[in-house]
Short mmCIF file of C-alpha atoms in Angstrom, two decimals:
data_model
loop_
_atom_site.label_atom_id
_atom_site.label_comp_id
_atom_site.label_asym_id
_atom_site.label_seq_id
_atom_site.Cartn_x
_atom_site.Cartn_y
_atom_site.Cartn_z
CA UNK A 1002 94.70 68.30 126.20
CA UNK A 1003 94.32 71.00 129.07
CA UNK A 1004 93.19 68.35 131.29
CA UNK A 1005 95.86 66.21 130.87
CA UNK A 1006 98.51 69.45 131.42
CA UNK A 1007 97.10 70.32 134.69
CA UNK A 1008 97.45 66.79 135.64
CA UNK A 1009 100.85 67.25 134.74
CA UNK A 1010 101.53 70.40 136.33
CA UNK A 1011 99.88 69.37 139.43
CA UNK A 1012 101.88 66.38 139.97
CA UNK A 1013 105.04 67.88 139.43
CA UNK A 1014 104.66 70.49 141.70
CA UNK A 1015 103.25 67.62 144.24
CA UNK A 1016 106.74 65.76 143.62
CA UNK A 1017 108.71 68.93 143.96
CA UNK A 1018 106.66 70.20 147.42
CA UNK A 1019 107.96 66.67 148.78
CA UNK A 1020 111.52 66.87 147.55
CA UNK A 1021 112.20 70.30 149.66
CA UNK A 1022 110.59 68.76 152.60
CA UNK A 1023 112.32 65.78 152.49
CA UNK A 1024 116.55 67.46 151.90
CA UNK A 1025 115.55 70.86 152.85
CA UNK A 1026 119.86 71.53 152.98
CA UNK A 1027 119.39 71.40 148.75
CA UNK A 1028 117.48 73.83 148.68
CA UNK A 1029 118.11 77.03 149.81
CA UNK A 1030 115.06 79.42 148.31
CA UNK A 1031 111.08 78.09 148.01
CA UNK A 1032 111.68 79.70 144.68
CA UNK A 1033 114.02 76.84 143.35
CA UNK A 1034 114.12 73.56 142.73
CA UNK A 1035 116.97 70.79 142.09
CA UNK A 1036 116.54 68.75 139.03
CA UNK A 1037 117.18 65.29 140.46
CA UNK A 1038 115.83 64.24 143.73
CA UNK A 1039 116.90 62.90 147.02
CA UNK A 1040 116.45 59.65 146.16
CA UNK A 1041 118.82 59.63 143.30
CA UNK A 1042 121.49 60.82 145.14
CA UNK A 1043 120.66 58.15 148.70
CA UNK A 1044 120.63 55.40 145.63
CA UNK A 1045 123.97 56.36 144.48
CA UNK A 1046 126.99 54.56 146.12
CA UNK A 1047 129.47 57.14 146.20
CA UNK A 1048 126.99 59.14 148.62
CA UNK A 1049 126.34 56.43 151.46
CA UNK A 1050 129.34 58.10 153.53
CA UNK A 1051 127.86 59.86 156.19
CA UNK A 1052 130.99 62.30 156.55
CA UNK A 1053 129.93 64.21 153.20
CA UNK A 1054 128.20 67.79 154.11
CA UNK A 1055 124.92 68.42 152.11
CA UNK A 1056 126.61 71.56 150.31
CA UNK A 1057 129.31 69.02 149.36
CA UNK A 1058 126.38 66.48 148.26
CA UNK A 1059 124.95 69.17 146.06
CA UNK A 1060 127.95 69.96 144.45
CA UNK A 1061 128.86 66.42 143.35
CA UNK A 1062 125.17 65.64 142.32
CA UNK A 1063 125.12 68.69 139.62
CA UNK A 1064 121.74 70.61 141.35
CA UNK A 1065 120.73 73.35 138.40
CA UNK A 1066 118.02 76.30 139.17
CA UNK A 1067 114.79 75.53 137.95
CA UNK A 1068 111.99 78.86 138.14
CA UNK A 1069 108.71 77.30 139.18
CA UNK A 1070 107.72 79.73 136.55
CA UNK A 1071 109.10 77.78 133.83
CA UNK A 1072 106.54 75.09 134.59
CA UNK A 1073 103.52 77.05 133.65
CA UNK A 1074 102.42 76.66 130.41
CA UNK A 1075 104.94 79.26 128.09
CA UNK A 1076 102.56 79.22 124.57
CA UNK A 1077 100.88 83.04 126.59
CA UNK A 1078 100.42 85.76 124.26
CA UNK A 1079 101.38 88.37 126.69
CA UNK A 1080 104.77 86.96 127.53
CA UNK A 1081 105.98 86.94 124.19
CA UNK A 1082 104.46 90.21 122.48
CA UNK A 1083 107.26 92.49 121.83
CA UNK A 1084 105.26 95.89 123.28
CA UNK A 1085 105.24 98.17 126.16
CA UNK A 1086 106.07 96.88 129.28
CA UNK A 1087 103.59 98.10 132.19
CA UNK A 1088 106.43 100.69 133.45
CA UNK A 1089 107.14 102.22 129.73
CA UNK A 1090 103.31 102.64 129.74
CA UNK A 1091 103.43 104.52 133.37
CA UNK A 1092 106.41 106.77 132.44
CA UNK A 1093 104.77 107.21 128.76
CA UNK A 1094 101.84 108.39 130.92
CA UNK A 1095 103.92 110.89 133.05
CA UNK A 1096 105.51 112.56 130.33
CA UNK A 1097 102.40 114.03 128.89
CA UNK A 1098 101.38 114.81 132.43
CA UNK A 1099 98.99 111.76 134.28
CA UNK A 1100 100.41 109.13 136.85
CA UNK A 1101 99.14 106.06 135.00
CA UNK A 1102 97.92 105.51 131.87
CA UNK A 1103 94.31 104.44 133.09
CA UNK A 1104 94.21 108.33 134.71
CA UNK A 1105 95.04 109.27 130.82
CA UNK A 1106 92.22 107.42 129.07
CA UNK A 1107 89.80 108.74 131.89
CA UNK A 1108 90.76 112.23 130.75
CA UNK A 1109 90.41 111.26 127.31
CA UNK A 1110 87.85 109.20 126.61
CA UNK A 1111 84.17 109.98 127.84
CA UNK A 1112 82.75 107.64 130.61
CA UNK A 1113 79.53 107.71 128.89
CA UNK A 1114 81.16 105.74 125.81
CA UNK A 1115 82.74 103.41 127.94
CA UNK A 1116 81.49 100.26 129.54
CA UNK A 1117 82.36 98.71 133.13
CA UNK A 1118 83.37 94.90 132.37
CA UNK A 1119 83.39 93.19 129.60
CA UNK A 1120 83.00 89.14 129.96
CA UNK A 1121 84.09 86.90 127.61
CA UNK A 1122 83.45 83.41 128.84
CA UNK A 1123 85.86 81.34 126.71
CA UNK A 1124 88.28 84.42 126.20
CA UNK A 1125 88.50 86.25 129.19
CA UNK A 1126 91.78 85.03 130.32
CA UNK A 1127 93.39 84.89 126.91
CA UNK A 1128 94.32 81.58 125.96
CA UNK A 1129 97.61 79.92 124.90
CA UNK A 1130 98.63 78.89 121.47
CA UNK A 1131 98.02 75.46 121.74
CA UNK A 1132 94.36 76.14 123.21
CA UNK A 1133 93.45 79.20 120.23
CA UNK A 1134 94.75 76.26 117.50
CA UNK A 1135 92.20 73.80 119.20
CA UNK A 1136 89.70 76.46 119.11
CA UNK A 1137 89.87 77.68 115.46
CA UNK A 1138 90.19 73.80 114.49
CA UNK A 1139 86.65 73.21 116.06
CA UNK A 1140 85.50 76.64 114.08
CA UNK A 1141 86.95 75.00 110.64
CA UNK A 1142 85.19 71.97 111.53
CA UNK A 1143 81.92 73.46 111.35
CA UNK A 1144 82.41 74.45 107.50
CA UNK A 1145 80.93 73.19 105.27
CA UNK A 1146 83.02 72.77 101.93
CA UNK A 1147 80.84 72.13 99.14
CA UNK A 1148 82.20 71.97 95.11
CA UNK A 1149 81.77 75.19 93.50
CA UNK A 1150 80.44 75.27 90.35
CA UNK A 1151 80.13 79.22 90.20
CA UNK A 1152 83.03 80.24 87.90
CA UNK A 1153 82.98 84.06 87.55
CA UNK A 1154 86.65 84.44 88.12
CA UNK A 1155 86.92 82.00 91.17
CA UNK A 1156 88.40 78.39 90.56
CA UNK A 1157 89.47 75.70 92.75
CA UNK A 1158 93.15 75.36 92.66
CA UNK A 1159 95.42 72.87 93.57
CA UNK A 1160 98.94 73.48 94.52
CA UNK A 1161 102.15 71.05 94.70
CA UNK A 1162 103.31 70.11 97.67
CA UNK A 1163 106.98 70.87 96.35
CA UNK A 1164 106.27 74.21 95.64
CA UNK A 1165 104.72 75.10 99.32
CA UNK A 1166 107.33 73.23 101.10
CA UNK A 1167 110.55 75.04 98.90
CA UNK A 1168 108.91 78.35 98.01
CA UNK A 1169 105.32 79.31 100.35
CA UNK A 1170 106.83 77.72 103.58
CA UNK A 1171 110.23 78.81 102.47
CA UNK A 1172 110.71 82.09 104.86
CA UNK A 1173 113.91 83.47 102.51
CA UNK A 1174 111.28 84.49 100.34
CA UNK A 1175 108.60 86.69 102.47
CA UNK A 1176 108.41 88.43 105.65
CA UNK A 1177 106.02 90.70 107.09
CA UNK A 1178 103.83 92.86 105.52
CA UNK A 1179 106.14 96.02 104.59
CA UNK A 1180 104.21 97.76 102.06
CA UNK A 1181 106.38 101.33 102.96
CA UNK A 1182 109.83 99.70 103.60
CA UNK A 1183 110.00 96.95 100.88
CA UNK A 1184 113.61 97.15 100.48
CA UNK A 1185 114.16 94.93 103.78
CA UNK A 1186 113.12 92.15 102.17
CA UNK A 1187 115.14 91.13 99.20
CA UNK A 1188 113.63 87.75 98.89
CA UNK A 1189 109.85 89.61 98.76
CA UNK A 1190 110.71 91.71 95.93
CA UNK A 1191 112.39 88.85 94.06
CA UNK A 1192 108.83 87.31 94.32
CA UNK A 1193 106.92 90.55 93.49
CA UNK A 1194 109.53 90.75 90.47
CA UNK A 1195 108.75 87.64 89.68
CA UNK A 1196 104.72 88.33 89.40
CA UNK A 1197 105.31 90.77 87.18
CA UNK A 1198 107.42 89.08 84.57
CA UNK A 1199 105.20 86.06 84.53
CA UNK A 1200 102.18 89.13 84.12
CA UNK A 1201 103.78 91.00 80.99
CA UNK A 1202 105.06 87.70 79.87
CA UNK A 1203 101.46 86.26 79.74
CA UNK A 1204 99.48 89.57 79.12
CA UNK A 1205 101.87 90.81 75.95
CA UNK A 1206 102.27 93.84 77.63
CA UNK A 1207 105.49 96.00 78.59
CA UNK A 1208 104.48 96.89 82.36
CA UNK A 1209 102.75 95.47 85.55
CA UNK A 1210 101.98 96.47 88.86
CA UNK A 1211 102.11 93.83 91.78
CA UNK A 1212 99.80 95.11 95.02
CA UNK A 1213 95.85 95.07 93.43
CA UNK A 1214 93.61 93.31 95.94
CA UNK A 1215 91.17 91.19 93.36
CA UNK A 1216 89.68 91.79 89.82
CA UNK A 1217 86.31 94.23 90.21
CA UNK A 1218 88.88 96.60 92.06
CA UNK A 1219 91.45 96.35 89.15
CA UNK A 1220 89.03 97.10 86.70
CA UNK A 1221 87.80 100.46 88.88
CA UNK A 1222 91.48 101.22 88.97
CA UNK A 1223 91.74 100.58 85.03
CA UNK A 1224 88.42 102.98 85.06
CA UNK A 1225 89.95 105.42 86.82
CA UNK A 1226 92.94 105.56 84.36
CA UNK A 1227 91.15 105.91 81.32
CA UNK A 1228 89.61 108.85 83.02
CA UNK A 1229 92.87 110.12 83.81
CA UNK A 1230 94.39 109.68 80.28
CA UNK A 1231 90.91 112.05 78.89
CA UNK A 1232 92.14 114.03 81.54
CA UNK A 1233 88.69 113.81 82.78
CA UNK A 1234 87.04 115.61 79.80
CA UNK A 1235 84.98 112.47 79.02
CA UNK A 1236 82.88 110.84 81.32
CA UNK A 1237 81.11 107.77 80.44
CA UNK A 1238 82.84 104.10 80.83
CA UNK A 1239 81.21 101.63 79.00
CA UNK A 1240 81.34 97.94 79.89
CA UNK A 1241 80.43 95.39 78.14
CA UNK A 1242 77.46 93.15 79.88
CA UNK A 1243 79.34 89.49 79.56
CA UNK A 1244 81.87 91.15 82.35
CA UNK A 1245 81.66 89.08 85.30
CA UNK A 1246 78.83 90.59 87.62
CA UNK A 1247 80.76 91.50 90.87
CA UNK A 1248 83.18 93.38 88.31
CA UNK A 1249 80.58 95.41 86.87
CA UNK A 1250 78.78 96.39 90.36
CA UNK A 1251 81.95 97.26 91.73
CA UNK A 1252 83.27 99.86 88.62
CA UNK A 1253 79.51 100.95 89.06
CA UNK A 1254 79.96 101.86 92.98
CA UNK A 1255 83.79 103.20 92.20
CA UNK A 1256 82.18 105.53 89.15
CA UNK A 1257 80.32 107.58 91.39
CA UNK A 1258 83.23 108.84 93.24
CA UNK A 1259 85.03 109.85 90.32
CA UNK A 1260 81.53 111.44 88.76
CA UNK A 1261 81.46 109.27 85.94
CA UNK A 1262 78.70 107.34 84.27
CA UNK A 1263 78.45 103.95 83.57
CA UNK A 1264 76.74 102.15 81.09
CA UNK A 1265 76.38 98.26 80.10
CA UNK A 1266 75.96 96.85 76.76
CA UNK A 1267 76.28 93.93 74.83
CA UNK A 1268 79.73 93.96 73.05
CA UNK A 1269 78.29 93.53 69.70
CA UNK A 1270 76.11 96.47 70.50
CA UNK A 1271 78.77 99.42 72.05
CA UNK A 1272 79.38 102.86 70.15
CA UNK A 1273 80.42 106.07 70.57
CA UNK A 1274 78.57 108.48 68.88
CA UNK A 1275 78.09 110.35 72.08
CA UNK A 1276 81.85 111.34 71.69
CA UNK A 1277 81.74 111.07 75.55
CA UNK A 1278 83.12 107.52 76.32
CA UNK A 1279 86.76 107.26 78.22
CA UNK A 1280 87.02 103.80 77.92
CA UNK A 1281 85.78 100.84 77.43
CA UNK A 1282 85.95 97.49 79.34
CA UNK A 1283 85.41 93.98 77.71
CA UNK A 1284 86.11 90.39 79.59
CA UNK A 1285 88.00 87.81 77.88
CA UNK A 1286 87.17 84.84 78.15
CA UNK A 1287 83.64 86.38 78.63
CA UNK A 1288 82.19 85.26 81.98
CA UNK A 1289 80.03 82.01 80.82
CA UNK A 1290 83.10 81.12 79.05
CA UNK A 1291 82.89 82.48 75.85
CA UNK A 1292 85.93 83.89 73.13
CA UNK A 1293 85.13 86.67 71.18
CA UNK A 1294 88.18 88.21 68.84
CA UNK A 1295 87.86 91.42 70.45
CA UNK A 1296 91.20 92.83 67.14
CA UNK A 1297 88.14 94.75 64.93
CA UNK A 1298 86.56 96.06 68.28
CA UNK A 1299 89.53 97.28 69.68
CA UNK A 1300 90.42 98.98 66.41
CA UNK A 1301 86.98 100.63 66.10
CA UNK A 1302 87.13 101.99 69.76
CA UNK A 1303 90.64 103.63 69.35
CA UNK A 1304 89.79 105.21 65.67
CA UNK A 1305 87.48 106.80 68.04
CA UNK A 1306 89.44 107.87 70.88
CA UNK A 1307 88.96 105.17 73.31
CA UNK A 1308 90.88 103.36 75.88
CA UNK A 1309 90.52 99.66 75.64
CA UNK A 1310 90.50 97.52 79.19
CA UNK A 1311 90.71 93.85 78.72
CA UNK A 1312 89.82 91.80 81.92
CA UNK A 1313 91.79 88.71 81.05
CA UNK A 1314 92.20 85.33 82.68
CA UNK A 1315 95.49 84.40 83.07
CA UNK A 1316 95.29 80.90 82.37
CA UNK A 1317 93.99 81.01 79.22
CA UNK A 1318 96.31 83.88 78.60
CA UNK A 1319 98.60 80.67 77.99
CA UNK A 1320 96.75 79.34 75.07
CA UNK A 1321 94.71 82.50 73.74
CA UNK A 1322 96.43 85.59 71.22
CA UNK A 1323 97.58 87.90 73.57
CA UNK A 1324 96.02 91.15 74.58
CA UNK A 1325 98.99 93.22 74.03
CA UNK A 1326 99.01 91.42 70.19
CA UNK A 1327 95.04 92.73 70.25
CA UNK A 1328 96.48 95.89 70.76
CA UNK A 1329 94.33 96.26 74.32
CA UNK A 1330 95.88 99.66 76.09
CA UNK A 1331 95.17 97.94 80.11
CA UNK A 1332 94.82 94.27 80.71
CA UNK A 1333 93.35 93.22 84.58
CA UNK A 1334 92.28 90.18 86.05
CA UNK A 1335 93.09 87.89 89.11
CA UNK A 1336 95.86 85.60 89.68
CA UNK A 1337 93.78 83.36 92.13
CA UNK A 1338 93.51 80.37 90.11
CA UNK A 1339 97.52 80.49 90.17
CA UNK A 1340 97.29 78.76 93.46
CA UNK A 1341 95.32 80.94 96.32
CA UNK A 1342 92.40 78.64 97.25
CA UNK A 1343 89.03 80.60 97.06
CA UNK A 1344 88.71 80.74 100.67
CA UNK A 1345 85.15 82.22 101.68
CA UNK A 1346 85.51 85.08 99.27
CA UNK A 1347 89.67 86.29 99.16
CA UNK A 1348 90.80 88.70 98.84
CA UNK A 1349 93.01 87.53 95.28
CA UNK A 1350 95.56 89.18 94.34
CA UNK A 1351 95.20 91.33 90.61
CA UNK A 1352 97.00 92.45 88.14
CA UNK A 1353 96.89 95.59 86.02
CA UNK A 1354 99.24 95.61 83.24
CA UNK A 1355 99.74 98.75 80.93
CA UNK A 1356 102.27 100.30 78.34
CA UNK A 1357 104.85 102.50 79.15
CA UNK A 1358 103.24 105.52 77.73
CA UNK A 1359 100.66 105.40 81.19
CA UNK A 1360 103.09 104.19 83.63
CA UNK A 1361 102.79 107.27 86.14
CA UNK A 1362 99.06 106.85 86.40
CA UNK A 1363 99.10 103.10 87.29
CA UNK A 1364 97.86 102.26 90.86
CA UNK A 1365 100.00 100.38 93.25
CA UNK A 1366 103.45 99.28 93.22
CA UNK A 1367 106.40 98.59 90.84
CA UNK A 1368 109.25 96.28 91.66
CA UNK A 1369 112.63 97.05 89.21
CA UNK A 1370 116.45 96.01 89.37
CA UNK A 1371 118.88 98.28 90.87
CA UNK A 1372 122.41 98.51 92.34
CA UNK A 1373 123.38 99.11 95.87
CA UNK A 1374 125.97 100.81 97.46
CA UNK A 1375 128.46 98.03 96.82
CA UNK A 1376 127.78 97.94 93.33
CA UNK A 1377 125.94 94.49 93.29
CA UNK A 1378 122.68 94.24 91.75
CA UNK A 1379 119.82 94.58 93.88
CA UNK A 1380 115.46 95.39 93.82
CA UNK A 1381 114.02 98.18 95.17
CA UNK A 1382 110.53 99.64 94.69
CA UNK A 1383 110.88 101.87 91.53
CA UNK A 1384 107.75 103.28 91.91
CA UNK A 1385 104.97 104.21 94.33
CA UNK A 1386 102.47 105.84 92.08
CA UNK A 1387 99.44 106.03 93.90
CA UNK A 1388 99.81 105.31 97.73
CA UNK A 1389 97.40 108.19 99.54
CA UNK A 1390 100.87 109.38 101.59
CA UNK A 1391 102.56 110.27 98.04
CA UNK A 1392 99.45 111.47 95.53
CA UNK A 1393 97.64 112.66 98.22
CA UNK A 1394 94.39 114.62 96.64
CA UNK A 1395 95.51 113.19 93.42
CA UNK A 1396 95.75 109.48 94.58
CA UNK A 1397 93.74 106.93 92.62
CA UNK A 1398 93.03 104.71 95.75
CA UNK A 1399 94.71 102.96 98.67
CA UNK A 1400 93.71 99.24 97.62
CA UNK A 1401 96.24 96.68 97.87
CA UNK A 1402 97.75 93.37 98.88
CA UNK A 1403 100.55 91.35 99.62
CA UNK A 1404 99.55 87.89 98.05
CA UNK A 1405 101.05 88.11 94.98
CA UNK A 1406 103.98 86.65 96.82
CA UNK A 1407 102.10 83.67 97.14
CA UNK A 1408 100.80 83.60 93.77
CA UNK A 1409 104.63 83.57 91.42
CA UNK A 1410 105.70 80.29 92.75
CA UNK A 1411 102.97 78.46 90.42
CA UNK A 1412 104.98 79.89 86.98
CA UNK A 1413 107.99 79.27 88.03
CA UNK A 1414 108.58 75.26 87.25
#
């Protein structure tokens, strides 16, 4: 395909290079070109009068301004990224005191940590669009896409063609990534909205979140609550061992940070004698597919003080009692089987649902219903309970994505 546009190219600007030799009076700059050429206008009729001036000619023949420019190929990067031109950068430079903005990074930044040249043989000039979507086609060729037969939380999905063309390809509902400045995007909140209905719809519980990056990191969030709620007088999470694997390595690495202790058990075999257990976190379905009734155990742990997290598949959310009906006090899990392909490892976008009672200590963001100015209904981000620029030291993490926008569309037919 390059080949055949320098051909192009190349005999264009041979055609053109012979046009302004041949009716140099056309063409008063080497800069610009006419759009028809000589010979159109000698094979025309009502130009074989040898009286008619070449400005005249021009006139009558309809000449337009073509940039030589505009023939190169215009799918560049740096033409169309909306930055810092090379003379904002200068006079950035100058106000802080240097002549150019190379003299300020040699007065910053050490020579020893810097290198001379860097080479890139395929990259070195940058490449256009239509050459970096050849390139990362002949990278996705080289996959190899087997059948996965792992489970664990990660399904293959399949989504309608209907639904990407009208909702995921549909641009009134997303924009760019705003996670500070939500409000901009009225069709992105509708979708985040959205998530969360179909969440406390599905879940049986009053409250969801919609910005967890994938299921292990709920459940550390869900950790972190329940250590929150004891107000971090107790300090051992229990979990029970048919909890997917990744999910229990992961609330194992978050633990330490919050100086908790973690223990695994079979479900049949948890108690809390100690008197020392926050919570406690059970899977349902289990991870090799099993369902337990988890209504006795969840009674048990709250006659003795502790906080129930249910990591729940959403799916069978559809068909199973509820967790909210099991009385569970968090419910997490993944929405990825709601149409996000697996896609070499995510991320997923989770869920955490909760009860009103522990709203202020749930991580990430809330979508509600407002009015505006005008007094027409509106969404706006109720609540930011966690981001590190509003909790700071008491922030519960900064985990979070945007892909639950891509995940609603799958409940809504």
């Amino acid at each position: 395909m390059e080949r055949a546009r320098k051909l192009a190219n190349r005999a264009i600007l041979k055609r053109l290079v012979s046009e302004l030799s041949e009716s140099p009076a056309l063409y008063r700059s080497t800069r610009y070109v006419s759009s028809l050429s000589p010979s159109a206008v000698q094979g025309n009729n009502n130009f074989r009068t040898h009286n008619v001036s070449s400005r005249s000619m021009a006139r009558y023949v309809g000449t337009r301004s073509i940039s030589v420019e505009a023939l190169k190929p215009n799918d560049t990067f740096p033409r169309r990224h909306n930055s810092a031109t090379p003379e904002e950068q200068t006079r950035m430079a100058e106000f802080v005191g240097y002549n150019s903005l190379d003299a300020l990074i040699d007065a910053t930044v050490p020579k020893s940590i810097r290198i001379d040249k860097m080479k890139m043989p395929i990259f070195d000039e940058g490449l256009t669009e239509a050459q970096m979507i050849e390139h990362m086609k002949n990278l996705a060729s080289k996959n190899k896409v087997a059948k996965s037969y792992i489970g664990m939380g990660y399904y293959n999905t399949l989504v309608p063609p209907v639904i990407l063309r009208n909702i995921m390809e549909n641009p009134g509902w997303y924009t760019q990534y705003t996670p500070y400045q939500a409000e901009i995007s009225q069709g992105r909140l509708e979708s985040l909205l959205n998530f969360q209905t179909m969440v406390t719809d599905l879940t049986g519980l009053p409250m969801s979140n919609a910005s967890l990056l994938d299921e292990g990191t709920a459940a550390a969030e869900a950790m972190a609550m329940c250590n929150n709620i004891q107000k971090g007088k107790k300090k051992t999470f229990v979990i029970a061992s048919n909890c997917h694997p990744q999910t229990i390595d992961i609330c194992k690495t978050r633990a330490d940070g919050f100086g908790l202790k973690v223990v695994v058990s079979d479900v049949n075999e948890i108690d809390y004698k100690s008197g020392d257990v926050c919570g406690v976190l059970v899977q349902y379905p289990g991870t090799e597919g099993e369902i337990l009734d988890y209504g006795e155990f969840i009674k048990n742990a709250h006659a003795n003080g502790v906080k129930v997290v249910m990591a729940s598949d959403l799916l069978a959310l559809i068909m199973l009692k509820t967790p909210g009906e099991l009385k569970a006090d968090i419910v997490v899990g993944s929405a990825q089987r709601f149409g996000v392909p697996m896609g070499y490892g995510g991320p997923h976008a989770a869920f955490l649902a909760t009860s009103q009672e522990y709203k202020r200590m749930m991580p990430g963001r809330i979508i509600g219903v407002s009015i505006d100015a005008t007094g027409k209904t509106a969404l706006r981000m109720a609540m930011q309970t966690r981001e590190q620029h509003i909790r700071r030291d008491k922030a519960t993490s900064n985990i979070c994505t945007a892909q639950v926008a891509l995940i609603f569309s799958i409940a809504l037919p």
